[in-house]
Coordinates of C-alpha atoms in Angstrom, one line a residue:
X1 CA 0.0 0.0 0.0
X2 CA 1.1 3.6 -0.6
X3 CA -0.1 7.0 0.2
X4 CA 0.3 9.3 -2.8
X5 CA -0.7 12.9 -2.8
X6 CA -2.8 12.5 -5.9
X7 CA -4.5 9.4 -7.3
X8 CA -6.5 9.2 -10.5
X9 CA -9.2 6.5 -10.7
X10 CA -11.3 5.3 -13.7
X11 CA -14.1 3.1 -12.7
X12 CA -17.5 1.7 -13.8
X13 CA -20.6 2.4 -11.7
X14 CA -20.5 -1.0 -9.9
X15 CA -17.1 -0.4 -8.1
X16 CA -16.7 1.6 -4.9
X17 CA -13.7 0.2 -3.2
X18 CA -11.0 2.4 -4.7
X19 CA -13.0 5.5 -3.8
X20 CA -13.3 4.3 -0.3
X21 CA -9.6 3.5 -0.2
X22 CA -8.8 7.0 -1.5
X23 CA -10.9 8.6 1.2
X24 CA -8.8 6.9 3.8
X25 CA -5.6 7.9 2.0
X26 CA -4.8 4.4 0.7
X27 CA -4.9 2.7 -2.7
X28 CA -5.1 -1.1 -2.8
X29 CA -3.0 -3.0 -5.4
X30 CA -5.3 -5.3 -7.2
X31 CA -4.9 -7.5 -10.2
X32 CA -7.4 -9.6 -12.2
X33 CA -5.5 -12.0 -14.4
X34 CA -8.3 -13.4 -16.6
X35 CA -10.2 -11.5 -19.2
X36 CA -13.4 -13.4 -20.0
X37 CA -17.2 -13.1 -20.4
X38 CA -17.9 -12.7 -16.7
X39 CA -17.7 -8.9 -17.0
X40 CA -14.3 -8.2 -15.4
X41 CA -11.9 -6.7 -18.0
X42 CA -8.8 -5.6 -16.2
X43 CA -7.5 -4.1 -13.1
X44 CA -4.2 -2.7 -12.0
X45 CA -3.0 -0.9 -8.8
X46 CA -4.2 2.4 -10.0
X47 CA -7.2 1.6 -12.2
X48 CA -10.3 -0.5 -12.0
X49 CA -12.6 -1.2 -15.0
X50 CA -15.9 -3.0 -14.6
X51 CA -18.1 -3.9 -17.6
X52 CA -21.8 -3.7 -16.8
X53 CA -23.1 -7.3 -16.7
X54 CA -26.7 -6.4 -17.5
X55 CA -26.3 -4.5 -20.8
X56 CA -26.8 -1.1 -19.3
X57 CA -25.3 2.0 -20.9
X58 CA -21.8 2.4 -19.7
X59 CA -21.2 5.2 -17.3
X60 CA -17.7 6.1 -16.2
X61 CA -16.7 8.0 -13.1
X62 CA -13.5 9.9 -13.1
X63 CA -12.3 11.0 -9.7
X64 CA -9.2 12.9 -8.8
X65 CA -8.0 13.1 -5.1
X66 CA -5.6 15.5 -3.6
X67 CA -5.4 14.7 0.1
X68 CA -4.1 18.2 0.7
X69 CA -7.1 19.8 -0.9
X70 CA -10.5 20.2 0.8
X71 CA -12.2 20.6 -2.6
X72 CA -10.6 17.4 -3.7
X73 CA -12.1 15.5 -0.7
X74 CA -15.5 17.0 -1.4
X75 CA -15.2 15.9 -5.0
X76 CA -14.4 12.3 -4.1
X77 CA -17.1 12.3 -1.4
X78 CA -19.6 13.4 -4.1
X79 CA -18.4 10.7 -6.5
X80 CA -18.6 8.1 -3.7
X81 CA -22.2 9.0 -3.0
X82 CA -23.1 8.9 -6.7
X83 CA -21.4 5.6 -7.1
X84 CA -23.3 4.1 -4.2
X85 CA -26.5 5.4 -5.6
X86 CA -25.8 4.0 -9.0
X87 CA -24.9 0.6 -7.5
X88 CA -28.0 0.5 -5.4
X89 CA -30.3 1.4 -8.3
X90 CA -28.6 -0.6 -11.0
X91 CA -25.7 -3.0 -10.7
X92 CA -25.1 -5.2 -7.6
X93 CA -21.4 -5.6 -6.9
X94 CA -20.3 -9.2 -6.8
X95 CA -22.7 -10.7 -9.3
X96 CA -20.0 -11.1 -11.9
X97 CA -18.2 -13.5 -9.6
X98 CA -21.5 -15.2 -8.8
X99 CA -22.0 -15.5 -12.5
X100 CA -25.8 -15.0 -12.2
X101 CA -27.0 -12.4 -14.6
X102 CA -23.6 -11.6 -16.0
X103 CA -23.9 -11.0 -19.7
X104 CA -21.8 -10.4 -22.7
X105 CA -20.9 -6.9 -24.0
X106 CA -24.0 -6.9 -26.1
X107 CA -26.3 -7.0 -23.1
X108 CA -27.2 -10.7 -23.5
X109 CA -28.0 -12.5 -20.3
X110 CA -25.9 -15.6 -19.9
X111 CA -25.0 -17.6 -16.9
X112 CA -21.3 -18.3 -16.6
X113 CA -19.7 -19.5 -19.8
X114 CA -21.0 -19.1 -23.3
X115 CA -22.6 -22.6 -23.3
X116 CA -25.0 -21.5 -20.5
X117 CA -23.3 -23.7 -17.8
X118 CA -21.4 -22.7 -14.8
X119 CA -19.7 -24.2 -11.7
X120 CA -22.7 -23.4 -9.5
X121 CA -25.0 -25.9 -11.1
X122 CA -27.2 -23.0 -12.3
X123 CA -27.7 -22.6 -16.0
X124 CA -30.0 -20.9 -18.6
X125 CA -32.2 -23.0 -20.7
X126 CA -32.0 -20.5 -23.6
X127 CA -35.4 -19.1 -22.9
X128 CA -34.4 -16.9 -20.0
X129 CA -35.5 -19.4 -17.4
X130 CA -33.1 -20.4 -14.7
X131 CA -32.5 -24.1 -14.0
X132 CA -30.6 -26.0 -11.3
X133 CA -29.5 -29.4 -12.4
X134 CA -32.4 -29.5 -15.0
X135 CA -35.1 -28.3 -12.6
X136 CA -36.9 -25.1 -13.5
X137 CA -36.5 -22.3 -11.0
X138 CA -39.1 -19.9 -12.1
X139 CA -42.6 -20.3 -13.4
X140 CA -45.2 -22.8 -12.1
X141 CA -46.3 -25.7 -14.1
X142 CA -50.0 -26.4 -14.2
X143 CA -51.3 -28.2 -11.2
X144 CA -48.0 -28.2 -9.2
X145 CA -47.8 -26.6 -5.7
X146 CA -46.5 -23.1 -5.6
X147 CA -43.4 -22.7 -3.5
X148 CA -43.0 -20.0 -0.9
X149 CA -39.6 -19.2 0.6
X150 CA -39.6 -17.1 3.8
X151 CA -36.3 -15.4 4.6
X152 CA -35.6 -14.7 8.3
X153 CA -32.8 -14.7 10.9
X154 CA -32.8 -15.6 14.6
X155 CA -31.9 -12.1 15.7
X156 CA -34.5 -12.0 18.4
X157 CA -37.5 -14.3 18.4
X158 CA -40.0 -12.1 16.6
X159 CA -38.8 -12.8 13.0
X160 CA -39.1 -16.6 13.3
X161 CA -42.5 -16.2 15.1
X162 CA -43.8 -14.2 12.2
X163 CA -42.4 -16.6 9.6
X164 CA -44.0 -19.6 11.4
X165 CA -47.3 -17.6 11.6
X166 CA -47.3 -17.0 7.8
X167 CA -46.4 -20.7 7.1
X168 CA -49.3 -21.8 9.4
X169 CA -51.7 -19.5 7.7
X170 CA -50.8 -20.8 4.2
X171 CA -51.3 -24.3 5.4
X172 CA -54.7 -23.5 6.9
X173 CA -56.0 -21.5 4.0
X174 CA -54.5 -23.3 1.0
X175 CA -53.4 -26.7 2.1
X176 CA -51.3 -28.5 -0.4
X177 CA -51.5 -25.7 -3.0
X178 CA -48.5 -24.1 -1.4
X179 CA -45.2 -25.5 -0.1
X180 CA -43.7 -23.2 2.4
X181 CA -40.0 -23.2 3.4
X182 CA -38.4 -21.1 6.1
X183 CA -34.6 -20.4 6.0
X184 CA -32.2 -18.4 8.0
X185 CA -30.5 -16.9 5.0
X186 CA -27.5 -15.5 6.9
X187 CA -26.7 -18.5 9.0
X188 CA -27.4 -21.2 6.4
X189 CA -26.4 -19.5 3.1
X190 CA -23.5 -17.2 3.7
X191 CA -19.8 -17.9 4.5
X192 CA -18.0 -17.0 7.7
X193 CA -18.1 -14.4 9.3
X194 CA -21.4 -13.4 7.8
X195 CA -23.1 -16.5 9.1
X196 CA -22.4 -15.4 12.7
X197 CA -25.1 -12.6 12.4
X198 CA -27.5 -14.1 15.1
X199 CA -24.6 -14.5 17.6
X200 CA -23.4 -11.0 16.8
X201 CA -26.8 -9.5 17.4
X202 CA -27.2 -11.3 20.7
X203 CA -23.9 -9.9 21.9
X204 CA -24.7 -6.3 20.7
X205 CA -28.1 -6.0 22.3
X206 CA -26.6 -7.0 25.6
X207 CA -24.3 -4.0 25.3
X208 CA -26.7 -1.1 24.7
X209 CA -24.0 1.4 23.7
X210 CA -22.7 -0.9 21.0
X211 CA -26.2 -1.7 19.7
X212 CA -27.2 2.0 19.5
X213 CA -24.0 2.7 17.6
X214 CA -24.7 -0.1 15.2
X215 CA -28.5 0.6 14.7
X216 CA -28.3 4.4 14.3
X217 CA -24.9 4.4 12.6
X218 CA -26.2 2.3 9.8
X219 CA -29.5 4.1 9.3
X220 CA -28.2 6.7 6.7
X221 CA -28.9 5.4 3.2
X222 CA -25.3 6.0 2.0
X223 CA -24.0 3.9 4.9
X224 CA -26.2 0.8 4.7
X225 CA -26.2 0.7 0.9
X226 CA -22.4 0.8 0.7
X227 CA -22.4 -1.9 3.4
X228 CA -24.7 -4.1 1.3
X229 CA -22.6 -3.3 -1.8
X230 CA -19.4 -4.4 -0.2
X231 CA -21.0 -7.4 1.6
X232 CA -22.6 -8.7 -1.6
X233 CA -19.1 -9.2 -3.1
X234 CA -18.5 -11.9 -0.6
X235 CA -21.9 -13.5 -0.1
X236 CA -23.8 -13.2 -3.4
X237 CA -22.6 -16.6 -4.8
X238 CA -23.8 -18.5 -1.7
X239 CA -27.0 -16.5 -1.3
X240 CA -27.9 -17.1 -5.0
X241 CA -27.4 -20.8 -4.6
X242 CA -29.4 -20.7 -1.4
X243 CA -32.3 -18.9 -3.0
X244 CA -32.5 -21.0 -6.1
X245 CA -32.4 -24.4 -4.5
X246 CA -35.9 -23.8 -3.2
X247 CA -37.2 -22.9 -6.7
X248 CA -39.5 -20.2 -5.2
X249 CA -42.5 -18.6 -6.8
X250 CA -42.9 -16.3 -3.8
X251 CA -40.1 -14.9 -1.6
X252 CA -41.2 -13.3 1.7
X253 CA -38.7 -11.4 3.8
X254 CA -39.5 -11.0 7.5
X255 CA -36.1 -9.4 8.4
X256 CA -34.6 -6.0 7.6
X257 CA -31.4 -7.5 6.2
X258 CA -33.1 -9.8 3.7
X259 CA -34.1 -7.4 1.0
X260 CA -31.1 -5.8 -0.8
X261 CA -28.9 -8.7 -1.7
X262 CA -31.7 -11.1 -2.8
X263 CA -33.4 -8.4 -4.8
X264 CA -30.2 -7.5 -6.6
X265 CA -29.7 -11.2 -7.5
X266 CA -33.2 -11.6 -8.8
X267 CA -33.0 -8.3 -10.8
X268 CA -29.6 -9.3 -12.4
X269 CA -31.2 -12.5 -13.8
X270 CA -34.4 -10.8 -14.8
X271 CA -36.5 -12.8 -12.3
X272 CA -38.3 -9.9 -10.7
X273 CA -41.2 -10.3 -13.0
X274 CA -41.4 -14.0 -12.4
X275 CA -40.9 -14.3 -8.7
X276 CA -43.1 -12.3 -6.3
X277 CA -40.8 -10.7 -3.7
X278 CA -42.5 -9.2 -0.6
X279 CA -41.5 -7.7 2.7
X280 CA -43.4 -8.3 6.0
X281 CA -42.2 -5.6 8.4
X282 CA -42.2 -7.2 11.9
X283 CA -41.4 -4.0 13.9
X284 CA -44.5 -2.4 15.2
X285 CA -43.6 1.3 15.2
X286 CA -39.9 2.2 15.1
X287 CA -38.1 0.4 12.2
X288 CA -34.7 0.5 10.5
X289 CA -34.6 2.0 7.0
X290 CA -33.2 -1.3 5.6
X291 CA -36.7 -2.7 5.8
X292 CA -37.7 -0.8 2.7
X293 CA -36.6 -1.5 -0.9
X294 CA -38.2 0.0 -4.0
X295 CA -38.1 -3.2 -5.9
X296 CA -40.4 -5.2 -3.7
X297 CA -43.8 -6.3 -5.1
X298 CA -45.5 -5.6 -1.8
X299 CA -44.5 -4.3 1.6
X300 CA -46.9 -5.3 4.4
X301 CA -46.8 -2.8 7.3
X302 CA -48.1 -3.4 10.8
X303 CA -49.2 0.2 11.4
X304 CA -49.8 3.5 9.8
X305 CA -46.6 4.8 11.4
X306 CA -44.6 2.2 9.5
X307 CA -46.4 2.8 6.2
X308 CA -45.5 6.5 6.4
X309 CA -41.8 5.5 6.8
X310 CA -42.2 3.2 3.7
X311 CA -43.6 6.1 1.7
X312 CA -40.8 8.3 2.8
X313 CA -38.3 5.6 1.7
X314 CA -39.7 5.9 -1.8
X315 CA -42.3 3.0 -2.0
X316 CA -45.4 3.7 -4.0
X317 CA -48.9 3.5 -2.3
X318 CA -49.7 0.5 -4.6
X319 CA -46.7 -1.4 -3.0
X320 CA -47.9 -0.9 0.6
X321 CA -50.6 -2.7 2.6
X322 CA -51.3 -2.0 6.3
X323 CA -52.7 -5.3 7.6
X324 CA -51.1 -5.4 11.1
X325 CA -48.4 -7.7 12.5
X326 CA -48.8 -11.4 11.6
X327 CA -49.4 -13.5 14.6
X328 CA -50.1 -17.2 15.0
X329 CA -53.5 -18.3 13.5
X330 CA -54.3 -19.9 16.8
X331 CA -54.9 -16.4 18.2
X332 CA -57.8 -15.9 15.8
X333 CA -59.7 -18.9 17.1
X334 CA -62.3 -18.3 19.9
X335 CA -60.6 -18.5 23.3
X336 CA -61.8 -21.2 25.7
X337 CA -63.3 -20.2 29.1
X338 CA -60.8 -18.7 31.5
X339 CA -61.7 -21.2 34.2
X340 CA -61.1 -24.2 31.9
X341 CA -57.7 -22.9 30.9
X342 CA -56.7 -22.2 34.4
X343 CA -57.6 -25.7 35.5
X344 CA -55.4 -27.2 32.8
X345 CA -52.5 -24.9 33.8
X346 CA -52.9 -25.7 37.5
X347 CA -54.0 -22.2 38.5
X348 CA -56.6 -20.9 40.8
X349 CA -59.9 -20.6 38.9
X350 CA -61.2 -17.5 40.7
X351 CA -58.3 -15.2 41.5
X352 CA -57.3 -12.5 38.9
X353 CA -54.1 -13.4 37.2
X354 CA -51.1 -11.6 35.8
X355 CA -48.8 -13.1 33.2
X356 CA -45.1 -12.3 33.7
X357 CA -42.9 -13.0 30.6
X358 CA -39.2 -12.9 30.0
X359 CA -39.2 -13.8 26.4
X360 CA -37.9 -17.0 24.9
X361 CA -34.6 -16.8 26.9
X362 CA -36.2 -15.7 30.2
X363 CA -34.3 -12.4 30.3
X364 CA -34.8 -9.4 32.5
X365 CA -35.6 -8.9 36.2
X366 CA -38.2 -11.7 36.3
X367 CA -37.4 -12.9 39.8
X368 CA -37.4 -9.4 41.3
X369 CA -40.8 -8.6 39.7
X370 CA -42.3 -11.9 40.8
X371 CA -41.2 -11.3 44.4
X372 CA -42.7 -7.8 44.3
X373 CA -45.9 -9.1 42.9
X374 CA -46.2 -11.7 45.6
X375 CA -45.9 -9.0 48.2
X376 CA -48.4 -6.6 46.5
X377 CA -51.0 -9.2 45.8
X378 CA -51.1 -10.5 49.3
X379 CA -53.7 -8.9 51.6
X380 CA -52.0 -8.6 55.0
X381 CA -55.3 -7.7 56.8
X382 CA -57.2 -10.7 55.5
X383 CA -54.2 -13.0 55.4
X384 CA -55.1 -14.2 51.9
X385 CA -54.0 -13.5 48.3
X386 CA -56.0 -11.1 46.1
X387 CA -54.3 -12.2 42.9
X388 CA -52.0 -14.8 41.3
X389 CA -49.0 -14.9 38.9
X390 CA -48.2 -17.1 35.9
X391 CA -44.4 -16.8 35.1
X392 CA -43.0 -17.9 31.7
X393 CA -39.3 -18.4 32.0
X394 CA -38.6 -19.6 28.5
X395 CA -35.4 -21.6 28.1
X396 CA -33.9 -20.2 31.3
X397 CA -33.8 -23.4 33.4
X398 CA -31.8 -21.8 36.2
X399 CA -34.5 -19.1 36.6
X400 CA -37.2 -21.8 36.5
X401 CA -35.6 -23.8 39.2
X402 CA -35.0 -20.8 41.4
X403 CA -38.6 -19.7 41.2
X404 CA -39.9 -23.2 41.8
X405 CA -37.8 -23.4 45.0
X406 CA -39.5 -20.3 46.6
X407 CA -42.3 -20.6 49.1
X408 CA -44.7 -18.0 47.8
X409 CA -47.4 -16.2 49.7
X410 CA -49.7 -16.1 46.7
X411 CA -50.3 -18.7 44.0
X412 CA -47.4 -18.6 41.5
X413 CA -47.3 -21.0 38.6
X414 CA -43.9 -21.3 37.0
X415 CA -43.5 -22.6 33.4
X416 CA -40.5 -23.0 31.2
X417 CA -40.7 -22.7 27.4
X418 CA -44.3 -22.9 26.2
X419 CA -45.7 -23.4 22.7
X420 CA -49.4 -22.5 23.4
X421 CA -49.0 -18.9 24.3
X422 CA -52.6 -18.2 23.3
X423 CA -53.8 -20.4 26.2
X424 CA -51.5 -18.7 28.7
X425 CA -52.7 -15.3 27.7
X426 CA -56.3 -16.6 27.7
X427 CA -55.9 -17.7 31.3
X428 CA -54.7 -14.3 32.5
X429 CA -56.1 -10.8 32.9
X430 CA -53.0 -8.6 32.2
X431 CA -49.4 -9.1 31.1
X432 CA -45.9 -7.8 32.1
X433 CA -43.4 -8.1 29.2
X434 CA -40.7 -6.2 27.4
X435 CA -41.7 -4.2 24.4
X436 CA -41.5 -7.0 21.8
X437 CA -43.9 -6.3 18.9
X438 CA -45.2 -9.9 18.6
X439 CA -46.1 -10.2 22.3
X440 CA -47.8 -6.8 22.2
X441 CA -49.9 -7.7 19.2
X442 CA -50.9 -11.0 20.7
X443 CA -51.8 -9.4 24.1
X444 CA -54.0 -6.9 22.3
X445 CA -55.9 -9.7 20.5
X446 CA -56.6 -11.2 23.9
X447 CA -57.6 -7.8 25.3
X448 CA -54.9 -7.8 28.0
X449 CA -53.7 -4.5 29.5
X450 CA -49.9 -4.3 29.1
X451 CA -47.2 -3.3 31.5
X452 CA -43.9 -2.8 29.5
X453 CA -40.8 -3.2 31.7
X454 CA -38.1 -2.8 29.1
X455 CA -37.3 -2.4 25.4
X456 CA -34.4 -2.8 23.0
X457 CA -32.9 0.5 21.9
X458 CA -33.7 1.2 18.3
X459 CA -36.4 -1.0 16.9
X460 CA -38.5 -1.3 20.2
X461 CA -38.3 2.3 21.3
X462 CA -41.5 3.3 19.5
X463 CA -43.5 0.4 20.9
X464 CA -43.7 2.1 24.3
X465 CA -45.6 5.2 23.2
X466 CA -47.7 3.0 20.9
X467 CA -49.0 1.1 23.9
X468 CA -49.1 4.0 26.5
X469 CA -50.5 6.7 24.2
X470 CA -53.2 4.5 22.9
X471 CA -54.4 3.7 26.4
X472 CA -53.5 0.0 26.3
X473 CA -51.0 -0.1 29.2
X474 CA -48.2 1.5 31.1
X475 CA -44.4 1.5 31.3
X476 CA -42.1 1.1 34.3
X477 CA -38.7 -0.5 34.9
X478 CA -39.2 -0.6 38.7
X479 CA -40.4 -4.0 40.1
X480 CA -42.1 -2.3 43.0
X481 CA -43.9 0.2 40.7
X482 CA -45.0 -2.6 38.4
X483 CA -46.4 -4.6 41.3
X484 CA -48.2 -1.6 42.6
X485 CA -49.9 -1.0 39.2
X486 CA -51.1 -4.6 39.1
X487 CA -52.5 -4.5 42.7
X488 CA -54.4 -1.3 41.8
X489 CA -55.8 -2.8 38.6
X490 CA -57.0 -5.8 40.7
X491 CA -58.5 -3.4 43.2
X492 CA -59.4 0.3 43.3
X493 CA -58.5 1.0 39.7
X494 CA -60.7 -1.7 38.2
X495 CA -62.4 0.8 35.9
X496 CA -59.1 1.9 34.4
X497 CA -58.2 -1.7 34.0
X498 CA -61.4 -2.4 32.0
X499 CA -60.9 0.6 29.8
X500 CA -57.4 -0.5 28.8
X501 CA -58.6 -3.9 28.0
X502 CA -61.2 -2.4 25.6
X503 CA -58.6 -0.1 24.0
X504 CA -56.4 -3.1 23.4
X505 CA -59.2 -5.0 21.6
X506 CA -59.8 -2.0 19.4
X507 CA -56.2 -1.9 18.2
X508 CA -56.0 -5.6 17.7
X509 CA -55.7 -7.1 14.2
X510 CA -56.3 -10.8 14.7
X511 CA -56.8 -11.5 11.0
X512 CA -53.6 -9.8 9.7
X513 CA -51.8 -13.0 8.8
X514 CA -54.7 -14.3 6.8
X515 CA -55.0 -11.0 4.9
X516 CA -51.3 -11.2 4.1
X517 CA -51.5 -14.8 2.7
X518 CA -54.6 -14.0 0.7
X519 CA -53.0 -11.0 -0.8
X520 CA -50.0 -13.0 -1.7
X521 CA -52.2 -15.6 -3.3
X522 CA -53.8 -12.9 -5.4
X523 CA -50.4 -11.5 -6.4
X524 CA -49.4 -14.9 -7.7
X525 CA -52.7 -15.3 -9.6
X526 CA -52.3 -11.8 -11.2
X527 CA -48.7 -12.6 -12.1
X528 CA -50.2 -15.3 -14.3
X529 CA -47.5 -18.0 -14.0
X530 CA -47.9 -20.0 -17.2
X531 CA -46.2 -23.3 -18.0
X532 CA -42.8 -22.7 -19.6
X533 CA -41.0 -25.3 -21.7
X534 CA -37.3 -25.7 -22.6
X535 CA -36.3 -24.2 -26.0
X536 CA -34.8 -27.6 -26.8
X537 CA -38.3 -29.1 -26.6

């Protein structure tokens, strides 16, 4: 590496790295030996030339950098922004190496070498249809089930819960007409270190300052688009193979990092008109800008606040539907009598009950809140309880064992990880939880007043005012204050408690997941997938 006072760069619209390097005062020595049809022509230590793989009109960017000149820095920064914009709107970096959508200089779409074959096992049948080992990857043959691929990642439990809800709704509404697959795109179809995304997220959210820096620092468009541009260079090949092995007719993203790279791959091969790509936003109010991409067929928003953000990001009204957050179809079914549910759970049938949740991992001050509730729900004058507690500890076995070992003054039922949350909520009268969007949406369907005791910085910040300002609950981090609120709801403030329950029911959208899958079904019908046959036939 060297640090010259002036560097001249000639580049195509798809390359950003030399500009980034110049801004840091460095130029990277690069050399591409082969000159072939994959779009890479030649590169030296001072120059990078990239042929557009999709037959677009060539646009060259000339940048001159003088590190001693302020105007020179502004010029390079301007060219950097323009390059990122061009990449984001036209050419995904890295697709030449993936050899999906790379074409010859005449703009013809080929896959890999001139004979239509490549080392990925993906090839073109000559009609513009993508095949994998002879299996067609787009288009639906008459009578065959349509294939739905849901992209998610286990960064928090909400994304998988929404994916499972959509899958269950497809099964209930359409049966064998659809085959639904759920994949963690980052963990299962990207190389190291990108496949460590869930572990990285879990570390970051436990260190609030780091997570805030990550969340808000990547919000500006020029930052996250340049990040996706650079990242796609390393992951596009594996992501493309991961997408295509499912032969999807519909792709549904339920994660903010599942739009940009997959859409660039589909666009490069010309599959955007053959595969329906949709986003289901699973953040209730506050959401990261990476949720929104102009190329999606549809963006399903859980609230009007989110739909306004989608519009601001450039999506058209025809692309946006406000249906609510998808929750498990079991929440739509009529709830069984409270007494019956309590008997099955081993709870007192008559005492009012509060549900205390710590999420799938049983995080937060669950034990402190449970102890405070036990004190506030015990009537010292009468020497008897005036309420009971159902605690969900999730996978936290240590917490479960500790709570089970305590001699409580009031009835306290302790459960580990549960799968029938609709029954637990149906057995209770109010809920204490962190501000996770899925739990909030489910509690509203059950008409439970909500006490929020924590939130994740960034995506969950807006959920607190969403609950409090709509009169559905309260917020407090203090175990004693939380216990006091519950005791008042079960006693002198019963009217406030009832009003909050009614407000929650008004905001509830129990049929959101069914509206989403029916709209997807209609999109596929309108897209009019017709049988396609090989040109050889």
